[in-house]
Coordinates of C-alpha atoms in Angstrom, one line a residue:
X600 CA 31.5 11.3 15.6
X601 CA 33.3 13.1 12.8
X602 CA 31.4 13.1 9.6
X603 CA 34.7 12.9 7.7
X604 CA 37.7 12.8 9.3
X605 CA 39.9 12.9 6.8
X606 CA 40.4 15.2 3.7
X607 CA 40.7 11.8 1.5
X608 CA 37.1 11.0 2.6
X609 CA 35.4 14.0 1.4
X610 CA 37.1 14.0 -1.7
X611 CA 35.7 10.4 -1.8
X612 CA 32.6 11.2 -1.0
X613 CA 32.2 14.6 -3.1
X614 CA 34.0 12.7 -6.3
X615 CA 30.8 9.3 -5.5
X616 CA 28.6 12.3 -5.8
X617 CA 29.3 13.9 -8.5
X618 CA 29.5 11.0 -10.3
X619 CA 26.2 9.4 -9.6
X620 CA 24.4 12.6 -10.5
X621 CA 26.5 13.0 -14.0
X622 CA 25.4 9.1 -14.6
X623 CA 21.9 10.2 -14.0
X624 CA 21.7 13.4 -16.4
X625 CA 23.5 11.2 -18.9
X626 CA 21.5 8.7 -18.5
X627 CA 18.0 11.5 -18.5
X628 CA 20.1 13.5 -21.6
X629 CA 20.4 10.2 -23.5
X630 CA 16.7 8.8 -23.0
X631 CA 15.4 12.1 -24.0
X632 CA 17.1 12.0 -27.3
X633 CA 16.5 8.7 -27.8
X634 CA 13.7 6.8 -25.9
X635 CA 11.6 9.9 -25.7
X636 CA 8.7 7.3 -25.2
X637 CA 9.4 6.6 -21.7
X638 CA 8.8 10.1 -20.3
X639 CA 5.2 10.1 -21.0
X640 CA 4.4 8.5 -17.3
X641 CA 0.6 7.5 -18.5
X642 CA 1.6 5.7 -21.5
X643 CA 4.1 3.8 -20.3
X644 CA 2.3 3.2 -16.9
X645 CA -1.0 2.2 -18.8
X646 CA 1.6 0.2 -21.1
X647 CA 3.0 -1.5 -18.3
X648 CA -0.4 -1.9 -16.3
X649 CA -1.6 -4.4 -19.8
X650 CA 0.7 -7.0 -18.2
X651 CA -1.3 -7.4 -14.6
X652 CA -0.5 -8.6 -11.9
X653 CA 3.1 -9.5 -13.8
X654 CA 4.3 -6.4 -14.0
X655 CA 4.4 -5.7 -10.2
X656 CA 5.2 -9.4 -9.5
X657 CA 8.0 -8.4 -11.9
X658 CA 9.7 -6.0 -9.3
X659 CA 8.9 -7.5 -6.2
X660 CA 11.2 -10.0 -7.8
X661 CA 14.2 -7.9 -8.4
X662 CA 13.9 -6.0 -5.1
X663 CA 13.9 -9.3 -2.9
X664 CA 16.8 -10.6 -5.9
X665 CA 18.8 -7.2 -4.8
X666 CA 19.1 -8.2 -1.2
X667 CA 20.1 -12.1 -1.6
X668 CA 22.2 -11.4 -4.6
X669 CA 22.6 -7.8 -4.5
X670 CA 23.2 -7.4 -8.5
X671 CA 21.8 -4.1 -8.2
X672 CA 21.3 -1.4 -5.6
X673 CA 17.9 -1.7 -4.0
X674 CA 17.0 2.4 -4.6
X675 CA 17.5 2.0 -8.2
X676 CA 15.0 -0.5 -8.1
X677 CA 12.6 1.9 -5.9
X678 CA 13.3 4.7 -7.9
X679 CA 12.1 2.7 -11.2
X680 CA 9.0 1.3 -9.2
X681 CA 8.0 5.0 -8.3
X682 CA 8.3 6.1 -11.8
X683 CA 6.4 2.9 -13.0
X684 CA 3.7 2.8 -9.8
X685 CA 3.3 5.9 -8.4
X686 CA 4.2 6.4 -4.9
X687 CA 2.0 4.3 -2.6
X688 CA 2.2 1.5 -5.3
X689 CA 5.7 1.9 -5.7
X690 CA 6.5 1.8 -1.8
X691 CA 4.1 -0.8 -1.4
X692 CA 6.0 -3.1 -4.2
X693 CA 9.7 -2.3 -3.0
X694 CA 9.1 -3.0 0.8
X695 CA 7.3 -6.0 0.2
X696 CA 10.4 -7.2 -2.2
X697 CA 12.7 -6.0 0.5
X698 CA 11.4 -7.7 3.0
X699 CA 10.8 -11.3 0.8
X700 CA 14.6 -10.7 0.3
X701 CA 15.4 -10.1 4.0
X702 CA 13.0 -13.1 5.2
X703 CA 14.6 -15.4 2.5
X704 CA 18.7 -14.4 3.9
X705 CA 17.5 -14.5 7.4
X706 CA 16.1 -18.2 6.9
X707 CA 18.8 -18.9 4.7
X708 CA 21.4 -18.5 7.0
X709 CA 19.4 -19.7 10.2
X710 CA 18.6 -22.9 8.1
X711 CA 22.1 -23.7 7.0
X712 CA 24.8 -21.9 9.4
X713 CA 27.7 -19.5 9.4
X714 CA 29.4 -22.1 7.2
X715 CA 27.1 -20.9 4.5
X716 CA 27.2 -17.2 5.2
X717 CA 31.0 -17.4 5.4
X718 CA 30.7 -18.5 1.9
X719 CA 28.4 -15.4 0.6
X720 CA 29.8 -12.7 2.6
X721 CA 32.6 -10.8 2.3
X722 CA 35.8 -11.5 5.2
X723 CA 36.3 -8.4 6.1
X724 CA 32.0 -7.5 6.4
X725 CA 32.0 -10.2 8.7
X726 CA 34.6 -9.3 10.9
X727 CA 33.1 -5.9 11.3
X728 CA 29.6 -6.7 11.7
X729 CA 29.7 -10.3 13.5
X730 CA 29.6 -9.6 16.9
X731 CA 28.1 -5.8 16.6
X732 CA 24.7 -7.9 15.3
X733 CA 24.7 -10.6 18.2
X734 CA 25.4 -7.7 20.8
X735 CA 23.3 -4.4 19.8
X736 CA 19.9 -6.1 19.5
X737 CA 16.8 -5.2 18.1
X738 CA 16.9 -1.2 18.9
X739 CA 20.3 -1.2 17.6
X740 CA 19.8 -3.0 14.0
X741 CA 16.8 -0.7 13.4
X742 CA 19.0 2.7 14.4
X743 CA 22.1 1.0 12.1
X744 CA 19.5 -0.1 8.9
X745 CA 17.9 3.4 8.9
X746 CA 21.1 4.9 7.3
X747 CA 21.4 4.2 3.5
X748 CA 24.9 3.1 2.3
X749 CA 25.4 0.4 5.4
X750 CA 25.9 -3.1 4.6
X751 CA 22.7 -3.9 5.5
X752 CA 22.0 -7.2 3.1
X753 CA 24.8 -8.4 4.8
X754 CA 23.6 -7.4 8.0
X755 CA 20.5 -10.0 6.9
X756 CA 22.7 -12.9 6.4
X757 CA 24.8 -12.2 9.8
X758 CA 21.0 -12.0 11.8
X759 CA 20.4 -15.3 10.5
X760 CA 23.0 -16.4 12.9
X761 CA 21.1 -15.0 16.3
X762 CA 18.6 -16.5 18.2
X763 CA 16.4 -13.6 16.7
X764 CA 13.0 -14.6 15.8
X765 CA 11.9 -14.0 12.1
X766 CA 9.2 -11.8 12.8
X767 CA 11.2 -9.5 15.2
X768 CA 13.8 -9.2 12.8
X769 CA 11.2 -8.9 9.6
X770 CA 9.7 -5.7 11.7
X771 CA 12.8 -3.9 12.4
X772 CA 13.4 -4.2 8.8
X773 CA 10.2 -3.1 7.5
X774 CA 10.5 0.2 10.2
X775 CA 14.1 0.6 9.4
X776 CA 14.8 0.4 6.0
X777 CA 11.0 2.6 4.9
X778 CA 11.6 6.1 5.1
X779 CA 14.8 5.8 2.1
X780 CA 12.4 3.9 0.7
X781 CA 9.8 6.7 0.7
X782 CA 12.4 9.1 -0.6
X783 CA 13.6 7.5 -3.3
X784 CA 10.5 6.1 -4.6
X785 CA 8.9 9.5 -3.9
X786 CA 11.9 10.7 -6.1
X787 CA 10.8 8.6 -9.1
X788 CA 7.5 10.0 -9.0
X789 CA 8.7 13.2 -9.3
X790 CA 10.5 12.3 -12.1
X791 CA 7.0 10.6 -13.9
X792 CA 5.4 13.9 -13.1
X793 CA 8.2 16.1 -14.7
X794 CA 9.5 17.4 -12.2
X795 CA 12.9 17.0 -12.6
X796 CA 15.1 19.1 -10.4
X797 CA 12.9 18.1 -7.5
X798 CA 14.2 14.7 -8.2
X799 CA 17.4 15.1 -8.7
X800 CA 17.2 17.0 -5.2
X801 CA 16.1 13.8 -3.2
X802 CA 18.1 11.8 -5.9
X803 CA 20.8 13.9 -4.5
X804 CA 19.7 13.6 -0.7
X805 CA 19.6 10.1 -1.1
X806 CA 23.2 9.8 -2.3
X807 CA 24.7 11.8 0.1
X808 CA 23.2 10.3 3.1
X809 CA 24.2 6.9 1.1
X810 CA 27.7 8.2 0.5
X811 CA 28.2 9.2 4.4
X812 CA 27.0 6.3 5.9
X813 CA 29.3 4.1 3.5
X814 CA 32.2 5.7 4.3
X815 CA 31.6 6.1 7.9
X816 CA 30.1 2.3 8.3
X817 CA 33.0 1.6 11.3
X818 CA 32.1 5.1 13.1
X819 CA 28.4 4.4 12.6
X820 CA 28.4 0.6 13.8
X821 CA 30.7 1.9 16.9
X822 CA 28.2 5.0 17.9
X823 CA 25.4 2.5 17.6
X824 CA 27.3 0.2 20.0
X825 CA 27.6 2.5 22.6
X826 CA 23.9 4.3 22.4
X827 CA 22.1 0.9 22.1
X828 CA 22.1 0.4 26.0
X829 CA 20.2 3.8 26.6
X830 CA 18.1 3.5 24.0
X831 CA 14.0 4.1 25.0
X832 CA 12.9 1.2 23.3

């Protein structure tokens, strides 16, 4: 498989870049000038620690919100939760949101059919991704959810319409969708600790991976087809 095989799709995909790092200078640039507060890491995390249990209730929240409604990438949620949370904390926060937002799609569509998916899911995501979840399995969601930039909330909804059991389908989630996780909350640590380029180097990792897989979704869902039979688990 050809990462790009067009000229037009790594224009595409260099031009996404580019412009999702210049939105996150700007965006560092204008908080620097203007909300200088927010790049002391202690404060604000002792700040935000006077809430309790709210403030991580608070983002558990948005990420499982992220993958039913999907009003806002999920790693922009992680990034902020590593800032915030540190880490472990952040990780732990974002994956469990993730996977309340799975479980609650799955169930969702399980509960109330493909007449009700039809209804949140794009056309043409369904007719590119309904039969490759029935067919590929367990191995093959978890090898197709590992790349950032998939459709993979959609991919929640369309499992939902399998004779998957919850918990298998929770799993490969929770294994799949963790080490971008790790990255980008990682990332937002870095960015608490002031180290900035570092970062914006796994910002930037993160974004290209992202940019790939979204642009190559069709090649990636084919290759997945074809290597789920020979598989080793």
């Amino acid at each position: 498989m050809k990462v790009f095989a067009s000229r037009a799709d790594r224009w595409r995909t260099l031009l996404l870049i580019v412009a999702v790092i210049a939105a996150f200078v700007g965006l560092y640039v204008g908080a620097r000038r203007y909300a200088p507060f927010v790049f002391n890491a202690q404060a604000l995390r002792a700040w935000i620690a006077g809430f309790g249990i709210f403030a991580p209730l608070v983002f558990v929240f948005l990420q499982a919100a992220q993958v039913v409604l999907a009003p806002i990438p999920g790693q922009v949620v992680a990034l902020v939760a590593g800032y915030l949370f540190g880490p472990v904390y952040g990780t732990i926060y974002s994956l469990t949101g993730v996977l309340i937002g799975s479980a609650i799609a799955f169930s969702l569509a399980k509960r109330y059919g493909r007449s009700f998916v039809e209804r949140v899911i794009a056309d043409d995501v369904i007719d590119r991704f309904d039969a490759f979840v029935e067919r590929v399995g367990a191995p093959g969601l978890f090898a197709f959810v590992i790349i950032p930039g998939l459709p993979d909330d959609a991919i929640c909804f369309l499992s939902g319409l399998t004779t998957w059991r919850l918990r298998t389908f929770l799993a490969v989630i929770a294994v799949g969708r963790l080490p971008a996780y790790v990255i980008t909350v990682y990332a937002g640590g870095e960015f608490a600790s002031g180290r900035f380029i570092e970062g914006m180097a796994l910002v930037g990792l993160i974004i290209t991976i992202s940019a790939v897989g979204y642009y190559k979704q069709n090649a990636v869902r084919d290759l997945v087809t074809r290597l789920e039979p020979r598989l080793p688990f």
